[in-house]
Coordinates of C-alpha atoms in Angstrom, one line a residue:
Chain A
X22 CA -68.8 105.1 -186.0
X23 CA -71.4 107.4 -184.2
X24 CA -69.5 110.4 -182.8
X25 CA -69.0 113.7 -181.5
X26 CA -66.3 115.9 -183.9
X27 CA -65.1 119.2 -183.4
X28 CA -63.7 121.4 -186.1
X29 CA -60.9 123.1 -185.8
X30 CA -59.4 121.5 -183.0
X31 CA -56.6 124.0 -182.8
X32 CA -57.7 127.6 -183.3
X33 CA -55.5 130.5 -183.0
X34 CA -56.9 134.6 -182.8
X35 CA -56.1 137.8 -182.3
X36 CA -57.6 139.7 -179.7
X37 CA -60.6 141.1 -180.0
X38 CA -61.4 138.9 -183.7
X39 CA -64.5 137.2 -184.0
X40 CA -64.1 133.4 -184.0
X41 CA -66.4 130.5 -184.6
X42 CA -65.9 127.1 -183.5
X43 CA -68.4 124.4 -184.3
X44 CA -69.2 120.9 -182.8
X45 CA -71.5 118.3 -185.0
X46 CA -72.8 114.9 -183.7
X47 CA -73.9 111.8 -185.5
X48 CA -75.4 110.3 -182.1
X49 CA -78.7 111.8 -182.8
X50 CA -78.4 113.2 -179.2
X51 CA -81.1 116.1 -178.4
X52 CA -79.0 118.0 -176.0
X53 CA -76.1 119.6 -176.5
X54 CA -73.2 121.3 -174.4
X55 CA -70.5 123.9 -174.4
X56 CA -67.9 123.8 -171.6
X57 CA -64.9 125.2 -171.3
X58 CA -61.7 123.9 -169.6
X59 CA -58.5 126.0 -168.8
X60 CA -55.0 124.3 -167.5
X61 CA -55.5 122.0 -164.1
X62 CA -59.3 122.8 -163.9
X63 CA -62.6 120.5 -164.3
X64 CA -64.8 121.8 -167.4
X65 CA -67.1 124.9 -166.8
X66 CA -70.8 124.6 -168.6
X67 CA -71.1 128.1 -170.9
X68 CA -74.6 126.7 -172.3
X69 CA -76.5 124.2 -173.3
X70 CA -79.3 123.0 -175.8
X71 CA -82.4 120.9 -175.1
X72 CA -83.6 120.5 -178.4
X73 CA -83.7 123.7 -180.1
X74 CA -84.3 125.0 -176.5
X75 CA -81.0 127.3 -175.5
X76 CA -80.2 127.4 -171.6
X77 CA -77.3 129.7 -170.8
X78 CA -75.5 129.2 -167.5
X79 CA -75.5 132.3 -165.0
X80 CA -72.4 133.1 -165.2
X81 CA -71.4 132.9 -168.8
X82 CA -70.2 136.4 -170.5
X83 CA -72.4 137.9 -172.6
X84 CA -69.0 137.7 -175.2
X85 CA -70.0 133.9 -175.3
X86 CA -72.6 132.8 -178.0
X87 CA -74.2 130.0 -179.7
X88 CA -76.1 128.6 -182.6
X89 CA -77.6 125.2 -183.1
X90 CA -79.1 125.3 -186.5
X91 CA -80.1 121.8 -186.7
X92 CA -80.2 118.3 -184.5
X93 CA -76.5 117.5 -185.4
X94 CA -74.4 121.3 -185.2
X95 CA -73.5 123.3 -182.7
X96 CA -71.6 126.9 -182.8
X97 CA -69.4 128.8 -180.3
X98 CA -69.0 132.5 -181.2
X99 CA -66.9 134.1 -179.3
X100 CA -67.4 137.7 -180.2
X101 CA -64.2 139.8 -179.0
X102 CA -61.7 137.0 -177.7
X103 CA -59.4 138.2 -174.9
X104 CA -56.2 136.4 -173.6
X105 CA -58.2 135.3 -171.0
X106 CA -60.9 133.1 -173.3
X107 CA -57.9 130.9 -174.4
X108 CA -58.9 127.6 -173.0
X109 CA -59.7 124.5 -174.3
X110 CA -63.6 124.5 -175.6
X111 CA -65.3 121.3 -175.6
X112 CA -68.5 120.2 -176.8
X113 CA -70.6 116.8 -175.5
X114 CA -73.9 115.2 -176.4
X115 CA -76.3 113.1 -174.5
X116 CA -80.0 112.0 -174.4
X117 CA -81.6 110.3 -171.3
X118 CA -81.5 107.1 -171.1
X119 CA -82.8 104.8 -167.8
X120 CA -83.6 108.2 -166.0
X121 CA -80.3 109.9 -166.7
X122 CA -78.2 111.4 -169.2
X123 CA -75.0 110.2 -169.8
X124 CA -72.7 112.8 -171.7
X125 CA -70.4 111.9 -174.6
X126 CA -67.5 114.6 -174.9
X127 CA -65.7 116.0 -178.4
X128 CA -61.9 116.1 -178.6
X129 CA -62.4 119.6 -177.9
X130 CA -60.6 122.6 -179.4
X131 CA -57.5 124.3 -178.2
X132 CA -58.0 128.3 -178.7
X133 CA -54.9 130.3 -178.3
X134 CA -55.6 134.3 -178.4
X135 CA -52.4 136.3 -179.2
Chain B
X19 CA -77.2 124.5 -156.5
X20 CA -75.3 121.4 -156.6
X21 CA -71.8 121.7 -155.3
X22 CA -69.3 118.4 -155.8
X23 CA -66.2 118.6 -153.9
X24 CA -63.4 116.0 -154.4
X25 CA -60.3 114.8 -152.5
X26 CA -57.2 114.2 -152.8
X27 CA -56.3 116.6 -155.2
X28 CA -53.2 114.5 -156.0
X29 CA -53.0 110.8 -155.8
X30 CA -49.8 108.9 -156.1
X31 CA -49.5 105.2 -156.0
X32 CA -46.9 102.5 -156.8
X33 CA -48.2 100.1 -159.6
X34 CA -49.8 97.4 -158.5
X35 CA -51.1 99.2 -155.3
X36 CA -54.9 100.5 -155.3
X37 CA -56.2 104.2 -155.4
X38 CA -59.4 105.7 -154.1
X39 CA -60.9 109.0 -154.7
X40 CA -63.9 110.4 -152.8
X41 CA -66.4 112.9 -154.0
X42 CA -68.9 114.5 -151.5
X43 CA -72.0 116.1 -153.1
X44 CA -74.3 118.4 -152.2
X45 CA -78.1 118.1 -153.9
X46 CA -80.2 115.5 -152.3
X47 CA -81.8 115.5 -156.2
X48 CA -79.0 114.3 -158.0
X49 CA -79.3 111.2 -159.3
X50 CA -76.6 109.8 -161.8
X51 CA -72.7 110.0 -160.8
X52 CA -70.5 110.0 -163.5
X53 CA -66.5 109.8 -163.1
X54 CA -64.3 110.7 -166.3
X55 CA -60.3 110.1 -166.9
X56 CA -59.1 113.0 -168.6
X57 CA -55.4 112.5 -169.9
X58 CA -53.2 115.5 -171.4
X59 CA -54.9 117.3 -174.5
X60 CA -57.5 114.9 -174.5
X61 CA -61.2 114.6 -173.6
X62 CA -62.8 113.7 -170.6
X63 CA -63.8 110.3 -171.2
X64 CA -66.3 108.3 -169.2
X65 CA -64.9 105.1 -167.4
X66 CA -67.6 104.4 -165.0
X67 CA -71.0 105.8 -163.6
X68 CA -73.7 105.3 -161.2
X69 CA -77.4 105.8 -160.2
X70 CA -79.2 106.5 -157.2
X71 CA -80.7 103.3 -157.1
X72 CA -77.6 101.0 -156.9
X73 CA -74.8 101.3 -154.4
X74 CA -72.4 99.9 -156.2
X75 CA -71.1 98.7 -159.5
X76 CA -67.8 97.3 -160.8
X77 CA -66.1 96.8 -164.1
X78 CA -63.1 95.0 -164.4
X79 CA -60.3 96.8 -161.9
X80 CA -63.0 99.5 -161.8
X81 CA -65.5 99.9 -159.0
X82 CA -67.7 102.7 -157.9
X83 CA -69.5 102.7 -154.6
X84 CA -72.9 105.0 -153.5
X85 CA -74.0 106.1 -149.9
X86 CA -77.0 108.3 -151.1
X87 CA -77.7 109.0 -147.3
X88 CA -74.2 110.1 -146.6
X89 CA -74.4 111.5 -150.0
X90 CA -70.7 110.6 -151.2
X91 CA -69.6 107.9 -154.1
X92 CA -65.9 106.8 -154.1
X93 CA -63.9 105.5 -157.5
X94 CA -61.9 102.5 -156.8
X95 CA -58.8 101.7 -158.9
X96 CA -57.1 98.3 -157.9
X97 CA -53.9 96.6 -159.6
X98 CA -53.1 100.3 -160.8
X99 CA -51.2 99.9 -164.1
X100 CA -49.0 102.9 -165.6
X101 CA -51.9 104.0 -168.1
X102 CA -54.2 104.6 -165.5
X103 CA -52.1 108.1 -164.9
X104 CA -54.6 111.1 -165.2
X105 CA -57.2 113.1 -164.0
X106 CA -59.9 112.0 -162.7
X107 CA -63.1 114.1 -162.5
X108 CA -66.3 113.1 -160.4
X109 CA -69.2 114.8 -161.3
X110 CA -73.1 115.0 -160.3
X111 CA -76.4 115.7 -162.3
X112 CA -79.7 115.2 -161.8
X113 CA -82.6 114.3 -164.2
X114 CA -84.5 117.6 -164.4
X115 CA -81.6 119.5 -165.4
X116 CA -81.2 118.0 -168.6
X117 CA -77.5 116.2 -167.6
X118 CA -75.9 119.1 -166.8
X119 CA -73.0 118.3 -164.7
X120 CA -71.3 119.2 -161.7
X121 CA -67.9 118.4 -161.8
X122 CA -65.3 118.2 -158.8
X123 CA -62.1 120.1 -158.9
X124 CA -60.4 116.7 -160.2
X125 CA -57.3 114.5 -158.8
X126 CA -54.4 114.1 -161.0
X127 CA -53.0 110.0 -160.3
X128 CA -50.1 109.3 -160.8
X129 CA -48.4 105.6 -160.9
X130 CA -45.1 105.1 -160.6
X131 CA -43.6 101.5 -162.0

């Protein structure tokens, strides 16, 4: 089945240790996403991927990075983790379709910083 | 930029009973209105959408409604059944930004048997 996986999807860190997390796709979907989601809130856009095209949100730390080596992966690196980057990360997918673009999301990955 | 603002923030209904949630957005631009049902620990996961040019669409107890001039979409829920306890998220986008979405603040449903 065509799909959006995320690996791991429960990460635990210490602070301030490098961590990767990494999103792959079998949609054949040209744009990617990052968003992250803490407890009771709607999911925040960190970046985004057009292609091989990177689009970083405003307001996104300069602690959040990303890699997209290929069509199918995608890579979170968040360079010095602090407690409050523990959140759930999740990835989606889309490509437009009629006009629009309807995002498939990733069961996401629980990050815990201790 | 777009701004999506939701209401109720909570939602409580007795089965059987019907629950609506309104979404107000902002950018005349956007175009496709997407509503997800997010249940605990799991992804959002999209139950219904709409475009611009349609003012409403239905699916089974599901039914979305548009007023592009008014510029709000509602998400009706009717015979409300136990699993349909979540969070529901609206959300906005528009074509030239690549999908990205705007998402409300979300309203947590709860049905009670």
């Amino acid at each position: 089945d065509a799909m959006v996986i995320q690996n791991p999807r429960y990460q635990v860190t210490q602070f301030g240790k490098p961590v990767t997390l990494s999103c792959s796709q079998t949609l054949n979907h040209n744009v990617m996403y990052w968003y992250q989601q803490k407890s009771s809130q709607a999911p925040k856009l960190l970046f985004h991927y057009y292609d091989k095209d990177f689009n970083n949100e405003a307001d996104t730390p300069d602690n959040f990075q990303s890699r997209r080596p290929n069509t199918s992966f995608c890579f979170l690196d968040i360079r010095s983790p602090g407690l409050g980057d523990a959140a759930m990360y999740l990835c989606a997918t889309s490509r437009r379709f009629r006009g629009s673009y309807e995002q498939y999301f990733g069961p996401g990955t629980r990050l815990t910083v201790t | 930029g777009e701004n999506v603002e939701q209401h109720p923030s909570t939602l409580s209904v007795q089965e059987g009973d019907s629950a609506v949630i309104k979404c107000t957005y902002s950018d005349s631009a956007s175009n496709y209105f997407p509503w997800y049902k997010q249940e605990l620990g799991k992804r959002p996961q999209l139950i219904i959408d709409i475009r611009s040019n349609v003012g409403e669409k239905k699916d089974q107890r599901i039914a979305v409604t548009l007023n592009k001039t008014a510029k709000h979409f509602s998400l009706h829920i009717t015979e409300t059944q136990p699993e349909d306890s979540a969070v529901y998220f609206c959300a906005a986008s528009r074509t030239d930004s690549w999908g990205k979405l705007q998402f409300g603040a979300g309203t947590q449903v709860v049905v009670t048997p």
